[in-house]
mmCIF file of C-alpha atoms in Angstrom:
data_model
loop_
_atom_site.group_PDB
_atom_site.id
_atom_site.type_symbol
_atom_site.label_atom_id
_atom_site.label_comp_id
_atom_site.label_asym_id
_atom_site.label_seq_id
_atom_site.Cartn_x
_atom_site.Cartn_y
_atom_site.Cartn_z
ATOM 1 C CA MET A 1 109.113 14.060 80.200
ATOM 2 C CA ARG A 2 111.288 13.607 77.137
ATOM 3 C CA LEU A 3 111.671 10.314 75.313
ATOM 4 C CA GLN A 4 115.286 9.676 74.473
ATOM 5 C CA VAL A 5 116.122 6.847 72.100
ATOM 6 C CA SER A 6 119.556 5.887 70.924
ATOM 7 C CA LEU A 7 120.934 3.182 68.687
ATOM 8 C CA CYS A 8 123.276 2.412 71.598
ATOM 9 C CA ASP A 9 120.416 1.566 73.994
ATOM 10 C CA GLY A 10 120.483 -2.069 74.986
ATOM 11 C CA LEU A 11 123.908 -2.762 73.512
ATOM 12 C CA ASP A 12 126.398 -4.081 75.958
ATOM 13 C CA ILE A 13 129.697 -4.360 74.161
ATOM 14 C CA ASN A 14 131.591 -5.654 77.189
ATOM 15 C CA LYS A 15 129.584 -8.790 78.023
ATOM 16 C CA GLU A 16 129.854 -12.349 76.717
ATOM 17 C CA LYS A 17 130.306 -11.625 73.016
ATOM 18 C CA LYS A 18 132.230 -8.535 72.165
ATOM 19 C CA MET A 19 130.871 -6.597 69.264
ATOM 20 C CA THR A 20 133.487 -6.118 66.588
ATOM 21 C CA GLU A 21 133.963 -3.102 64.376
ATOM 22 C CA MET A 22 132.816 -5.246 61.443
ATOM 23 C CA ASP A 23 129.533 -5.936 63.296
ATOM 24 C CA VAL A 24 129.021 -2.198 63.712
ATOM 25 C CA TRP A 25 129.715 -1.491 60.032
ATOM 26 C CA SER A 26 127.277 -4.274 59.136
ATOM 27 C CA MET A 27 124.566 -2.543 61.196
ATOM 28 C CA TRP A 28 125.391 0.749 59.463
ATOM 29 C CA LEU A 29 125.034 -0.874 56.038
ATOM 30 C CA GLN A 30 121.639 -2.307 56.986
ATOM 31 C CA GLY A 31 120.463 1.170 57.949
ATOM 32 C CA GLY A 32 121.838 2.529 54.694
ATOM 33 C CA GLN A 33 119.964 -0.074 52.674
ATOM 34 C CA MET A 34 116.707 0.763 54.421
ATOM 35 C CA THR A 35 117.071 4.510 53.977
ATOM 36 C CA GLY A 36 118.276 4.075 50.392
ATOM 37 C CA ILE A 37 115.146 2.154 49.432
ATOM 38 C CA ALA A 38 112.977 4.720 51.219
ATOM 39 C CA PHE A 39 114.717 7.606 49.440
ATOM 40 C CA ALA A 40 114.231 5.905 46.060
ATOM 41 C CA SER A 41 110.480 5.897 46.674
ATOM 42 C CA VAL A 42 110.583 9.552 47.762
ATOM 43 C CA ALA A 43 112.569 10.427 44.617
ATOM 44 C CA PHE A 44 109.777 8.866 42.545
ATOM 45 C CA LEU A 45 107.194 10.868 44.501
ATOM 46 C CA ILE A 46 109.220 14.064 43.921
ATOM 47 C CA TRP A 47 108.962 13.364 40.197
ATOM 48 C CA VAL A 48 105.193 12.814 40.578
ATOM 49 C CA GLY A 49 105.012 16.153 42.425
ATOM 50 C CA PHE A 50 106.735 17.901 39.524
ATOM 51 C CA ARG A 51 104.306 16.279 37.090
ATOM 52 C CA ILE A 52 101.342 17.405 39.205
ATOM 53 C CA SER A 53 102.805 20.912 39.453
ATOM 54 C CA ASN A 54 103.277 21.013 35.686
ATOM 55 C CA ASN A 55 99.732 19.803 35.039
ATOM 56 C CA VAL A 56 98.234 22.400 37.379
ATOM 57 C CA SER A 57 100.444 25.085 35.845
ATOM 58 C CA ASN A 58 99.396 24.180 32.296
ATOM 59 C CA SER A 59 95.710 24.042 33.155
ATOM 60 C CA GLU A 60 93.587 26.769 31.542
ATOM 61 C CA SER A 61 91.878 27.559 34.826
ATOM 62 C CA PRO A 62 93.042 25.440 37.761
ATOM 63 C CA ASN A 63 90.496 25.249 40.552
ATOM 64 C CA ILE A 64 91.405 25.853 44.162
ATOM 65 C CA ILE A 65 90.710 22.226 45.166
ATOM 66 C CA ASP A 66 93.327 20.973 42.689
ATOM 67 C CA GLN A 67 95.838 23.526 43.919
ATOM 68 C CA ILE A 68 95.265 22.662 47.583
ATOM 69 C CA ALA A 69 95.451 18.906 46.919
ATOM 70 C CA ALA A 70 98.659 19.346 44.913
ATOM 71 C CA THR A 71 100.138 21.528 47.663
ATOM 72 C CA VAL A 72 99.317 18.979 50.365
ATOM 73 C CA PHE A 73 100.863 16.223 48.249
ATOM 74 C CA VAL A 74 104.178 18.017 47.627
ATOM 75 C CA LEU A 75 104.395 19.118 51.282
ATOM 76 C CA MET A 76 103.877 15.528 52.485
ATOM 77 C CA VAL A 77 106.502 14.225 50.065
ATOM 78 C CA ALA A 78 108.962 16.855 51.338
ATOM 79 C CA LEU A 79 108.137 15.925 54.945
ATOM 80 C CA ASN A 80 108.799 12.250 54.194
ATOM 81 C CA GLY A 81 112.075 13.170 52.510
ATOM 82 C CA LEU A 82 113.048 15.323 55.454
ATOM 83 C CA PHE A 83 112.239 12.429 57.788
ATOM 84 C CA ILE A 84 114.475 10.083 55.785
ATOM 85 C CA SER A 85 117.293 12.661 55.806
ATOM 86 C CA SER A 86 117.023 12.974 59.578
ATOM 87 C CA LEU A 87 116.927 9.191 59.912
ATOM 88 C CA VAL A 88 120.225 8.950 58.011
ATOM 89 C CA ASP A 89 121.775 11.493 60.403
ATOM 90 C CA TRP A 90 120.406 9.609 63.421
ATOM 91 C CA ILE A 91 121.765 6.279 62.173
ATOM 92 C CA ASN A 92 125.180 7.817 61.475
ATOM 93 C CA ASN A 93 125.271 9.461 64.917
ATOM 94 C CA GLY A 94 124.212 6.216 66.597
ATOM 95 C CA ILE A 95 126.864 4.187 64.809
ATOM 96 C CA ALA A 96 129.456 6.828 65.684
ATOM 97 C CA GLY A 97 128.297 6.519 69.305
ATOM 98 C CA ILE A 98 128.772 2.759 69.249
ATOM 99 C CA LEU A 99 132.239 3.106 67.713
ATOM 100 C CA GLN A 100 133.124 5.737 70.326
ATOM 101 C CA ALA A 101 131.905 3.436 73.121
ATOM 102 C CA MET A 102 134.042 0.637 71.711
ATOM 103 C CA ALA A 103 137.114 2.900 71.634
ATOM 104 C CA ASP A 104 136.388 4.116 75.182
ATOM 105 C CA ALA A 105 136.109 0.489 76.340
ATOM 106 C CA GLY A 106 139.595 -0.206 75.015
ATOM 107 C CA SER A 107 138.758 -1.860 71.704
ATOM 108 C CA GLU A 108 141.020 -0.948 68.839
ATOM 109 C CA ILE A 109 139.175 0.840 66.043
ATOM 110 C CA SER A 110 140.349 1.606 62.526
ATOM 111 C CA GLY A 111 141.329 5.022 61.214
ATOM 112 C CA GLY A 112 138.155 5.043 59.135
ATOM 113 C CA ALA A 113 136.073 4.472 62.260
ATOM 114 C CA ALA A 114 137.892 7.291 64.071
ATOM 115 C CA GLN A 115 137.242 9.604 61.131
ATOM 116 C CA PHE A 116 133.578 8.524 61.035
ATOM 117 C CA ILE A 117 133.281 9.445 64.721
ATOM 118 C CA SER A 118 134.813 12.876 64.110
ATOM 119 C CA MET A 119 132.478 13.541 61.151
ATOM 120 C CA ASN A 120 129.329 12.826 63.172
ATOM 121 C CA ASN A 121 127.828 13.656 66.561
ATOM 122 C CA PRO A 122 128.115 10.377 68.513
ATOM 123 C CA GLY A 123 124.943 9.431 70.376
ATOM 124 C CA ALA A 124 123.040 12.613 69.437
ATOM 125 C CA ASP A 125 119.258 12.577 69.771
ATOM 126 C CA TRP A 126 117.080 12.255 66.690
ATOM 127 C CA THR A 127 115.838 15.552 65.324
ATOM 128 C CA LEU A 128 113.756 16.565 62.321
ATOM 129 C CA VAL A 129 115.706 19.824 62.000
ATOM 130 C CA PRO A 130 117.905 19.348 58.921
ATOM 131 C CA ASN A 131 121.440 20.483 58.332
ATOM 132 C CA ILE A 132 121.858 23.425 55.947
ATOM 133 C CA PHE A 133 122.433 21.235 52.878
ATOM 134 C CA ALA A 134 119.347 19.094 53.408
ATOM 135 C CA ALA A 135 117.285 22.203 54.186
ATOM 136 C CA LEU A 136 118.367 23.909 50.963
ATOM 137 C CA PHE A 137 117.715 20.755 48.942
ATOM 138 C CA TRP A 138 114.143 20.303 50.210
ATOM 139 C CA LEU A 139 113.412 24.024 50.108
ATOM 140 C CA SER A 140 114.520 24.278 46.456
ATOM 141 C CA ILE A 141 112.273 21.357 45.490
ATOM 142 C CA LEU A 142 109.320 22.901 47.310
ATOM 143 C CA VAL A 143 109.868 26.330 45.732
ATOM 144 C CA MET A 144 109.980 24.835 42.235
ATOM 145 C CA GLN A 145 106.884 22.694 42.791
ATOM 146 C CA LEU A 146 104.818 25.295 44.626
ATOM 147 C CA SER A 147 105.650 28.035 42.129
ATOM 148 C CA GLY A 148 104.176 25.804 39.407
ATOM 149 C CA ILE A 149 101.057 25.213 41.474
ATOM 150 C CA TRP A 150 100.427 28.746 42.736
ATOM 151 C CA GLY A 151 102.479 30.938 40.378
ATOM 152 C CA ARG A 152 100.969 33.262 37.822
ATOM 153 C CA LYS A 153 100.353 31.714 34.462
ATOM 154 C CA GLY A 154 102.032 33.425 31.499
ATOM 155 C CA SER A 155 99.889 34.636 28.623
#
Protein backbone atom coordinates (compact mmCIF):
# COMPACT_ATOMS: atom_id res chain seq x y z
CA MET A 1 0.00 0.00 0.00
CA ARG A 2 1.40 3.38 -0.97
CA LEU A 3 0.80 6.54 1.02
CA GLN A 4 -0.04 9.41 -1.26
CA VAL A 5 -0.10 12.91 0.17
CA SER A 6 -0.82 16.07 -1.73
CA LEU A 7 -1.08 19.72 -0.81
CA CYS A 8 -4.46 19.59 -2.57
CA ASP A 9 -5.88 16.96 -0.18
CA GLY A 10 -8.72 18.36 1.86
CA LEU A 11 -9.06 21.55 -0.15
CA ASP A 12 -12.44 22.10 -1.62
CA ILE A 13 -12.26 25.20 -3.75
CA ASN A 14 -15.89 25.04 -4.85
CA LYS A 15 -17.68 25.12 -1.49
CA GLU A 16 -18.79 28.04 0.68
CA LYS A 17 -15.70 30.23 0.42
CA LYS A 18 -13.90 30.14 -2.85
CA MET A 19 -10.16 30.16 -2.58
CA THR A 20 -8.66 33.03 -4.52
CA GLU A 21 -5.41 33.04 -6.43
CA MET A 22 -4.04 35.44 -3.80
CA ASP A 23 -4.82 32.83 -1.09
CA VAL A 24 -2.86 30.25 -3.06
CA TRP A 25 0.13 32.57 -3.50
CA SER A 26 -0.01 33.31 0.23
CA MET A 27 0.25 29.57 0.97
CA TRP A 28 3.18 29.33 -1.45
CA LEU A 29 4.98 32.18 0.32
CA GLN A 30 4.50 30.49 3.70
CA GLY A 31 6.11 27.34 2.33
CA GLY A 32 8.93 29.41 0.89
CA GLN A 33 9.57 31.07 4.24
CA MET A 34 9.73 27.72 6.00
CA THR A 35 12.08 26.16 3.47
CA GLY A 36 14.19 29.32 3.32
CA ILE A 37 14.81 29.25 7.06
CA ALA A 38 15.57 25.53 6.91
CA PHE A 39 18.03 26.04 4.04
CA ALA A 40 19.79 28.83 5.95
CA SER A 41 20.48 26.38 8.77
CA VAL A 42 21.70 23.76 6.29
CA ALA A 43 23.98 26.36 4.66
CA PHE A 44 25.53 26.98 8.08
CA LEU A 45 25.98 23.23 8.57
CA ILE A 46 27.61 22.97 5.12
CA TRP A 47 30.13 25.56 6.28
CA VAL A 48 30.70 23.55 9.48
CA GLY A 49 31.25 20.46 7.31
CA PHE A 50 33.92 22.28 5.31
CA ARG A 51 35.60 23.37 8.54
CA ILE A 52 35.55 19.79 9.84
CA SER A 53 36.90 18.52 6.51
CA ASN A 54 39.68 21.10 6.62
CA ASN A 55 40.59 20.22 10.21
CA VAL A 56 40.75 16.50 9.44
CA SER A 57 42.75 17.22 6.29
CA ASN A 58 45.27 19.38 8.17
CA SER A 59 45.68 16.88 10.99
CA GLU A 60 49.12 15.24 11.18
CA SER A 61 47.60 11.80 11.55
CA PRO A 62 43.80 11.74 11.53
CA ASN A 63 42.35 8.68 13.22
CA ILE A 64 39.66 6.57 11.63
CA ILE A 65 37.05 7.54 14.26
CA ASP A 66 37.41 11.23 13.36
CA GLN A 67 37.15 10.44 9.66
CA ILE A 68 34.04 8.28 10.11
CA ALA A 69 32.36 10.85 12.38
CA ALA A 70 33.14 13.64 9.91
CA THR A 71 31.82 11.53 7.02
CA VAL A 72 28.57 10.76 8.84
CA PHE A 73 28.14 14.46 9.64
CA VAL A 74 28.60 15.69 6.06
CA LEU A 75 26.37 12.90 4.69
CA MET A 76 23.58 13.82 7.13
CA VAL A 77 23.87 17.50 6.24
CA ALA A 78 23.63 16.62 2.53
CA LEU A 79 20.61 14.39 3.23
CA ASN A 80 18.88 17.24 5.09
CA GLY A 81 19.67 19.60 2.22
CA LEU A 82 18.35 17.11 -0.28
CA PHE A 83 15.18 16.77 1.79
CA ILE A 84 14.68 20.54 1.79
CA SER A 85 15.25 20.67 -1.98
CA SER A 86 12.64 17.97 -2.50
CA LEU A 87 10.27 19.77 -0.15
CA VAL A 88 10.55 22.92 -2.28
CA ASP A 89 9.69 20.87 -5.39
CA TRP A 90 6.75 19.24 -3.61
CA ILE A 91 5.39 22.60 -2.43
CA ASN A 92 5.73 24.08 -5.92
CA ASN A 93 4.01 21.06 -7.50
CA GLY A 94 1.22 21.19 -4.92
CA ILE A 95 0.61 24.88 -5.47
CA ALA A 96 0.64 24.32 -9.23
CA GLY A 97 -1.94 21.56 -8.66
CA ILE A 98 -4.18 23.91 -6.71
CA LEU A 99 -3.89 26.60 -9.39
CA GLN A 100 -4.66 24.00 -12.07
CA ALA A 101 -7.72 22.82 -10.11
CA MET A 102 -8.90 26.41 -9.84
CA ALA A 103 -8.51 26.92 -13.60
CA ASP A 104 -10.30 23.61 -14.30
CA ALA A 105 -13.15 24.71 -12.01
CA GLY A 106 -13.62 27.84 -14.10
CA SER A 107 -11.78 30.38 -11.96
CA GLU A 108 -9.78 32.93 -13.86
CA ILE A 109 -6.06 32.71 -13.13
CA SER A 110 -3.31 35.16 -14.01
CA GLY A 111 -0.67 34.66 -16.68
CA GLY A 112 1.91 34.21 -13.94
CA ALA A 113 -0.15 31.41 -12.42
CA ALA A 114 -0.49 29.73 -15.82
CA GLN A 115 3.26 29.96 -16.32
CA PHE A 116 3.86 28.59 -12.80
CA ILE A 117 1.67 25.60 -13.67
CA SER A 118 3.61 24.96 -16.88
CA MET A 119 6.97 25.18 -15.06
CA ASN A 120 6.00 22.56 -12.47
CA ASN A 121 4.35 19.14 -12.30
CA PRO A 122 0.91 19.85 -10.78
CA GLY A 123 -0.06 17.45 -8.01
CA ALA A 124 3.06 15.25 -8.36
CA ASP A 125 3.95 12.98 -5.45
CA TRP A 126 6.80 13.90 -3.13
CA THR A 127 10.10 12.28 -4.00
CA LEU A 128 13.61 12.48 -2.58
CA VAL A 129 15.10 11.98 -6.05
CA PRO A 130 16.49 15.39 -7.02
CA ASN A 131 16.49 17.09 -10.37
CA ILE A 132 19.85 17.22 -12.16
CA PHE A 133 20.76 20.67 -10.82
CA ALA A 134 20.10 19.81 -7.19
CA ALA A 135 21.91 16.48 -7.62
CA LEU A 136 25.00 18.18 -9.04
CA PHE A 137 24.95 20.82 -6.31
CA TRP A 138 24.84 18.30 -3.44
CA LEU A 139 27.26 15.93 -5.15
CA SER A 140 29.84 18.71 -5.64
CA ILE A 141 29.61 19.68 -1.96
CA LEU A 142 30.02 16.06 -0.89
CA VAL A 143 33.00 15.48 -3.20
CA MET A 144 34.78 18.57 -1.86
CA GLN A 145 34.10 17.68 1.78
CA LEU A 146 34.83 13.97 1.51
CA SER A 147 38.03 14.51 -0.46
CA GLY A 148 39.29 16.63 2.44
CA ILE A 149 38.35 13.93 4.93
CA TRP A 150 39.59 10.86 3.06
CA GLY A 151 42.00 12.28 0.46
CA ARG A 152 45.73 11.80 0.57
CA LYS A 153 47.61 14.42 2.48
CA GLY A 154 50.31 16.29 0.55
CA SER A 155 53.86 16.26 1.88
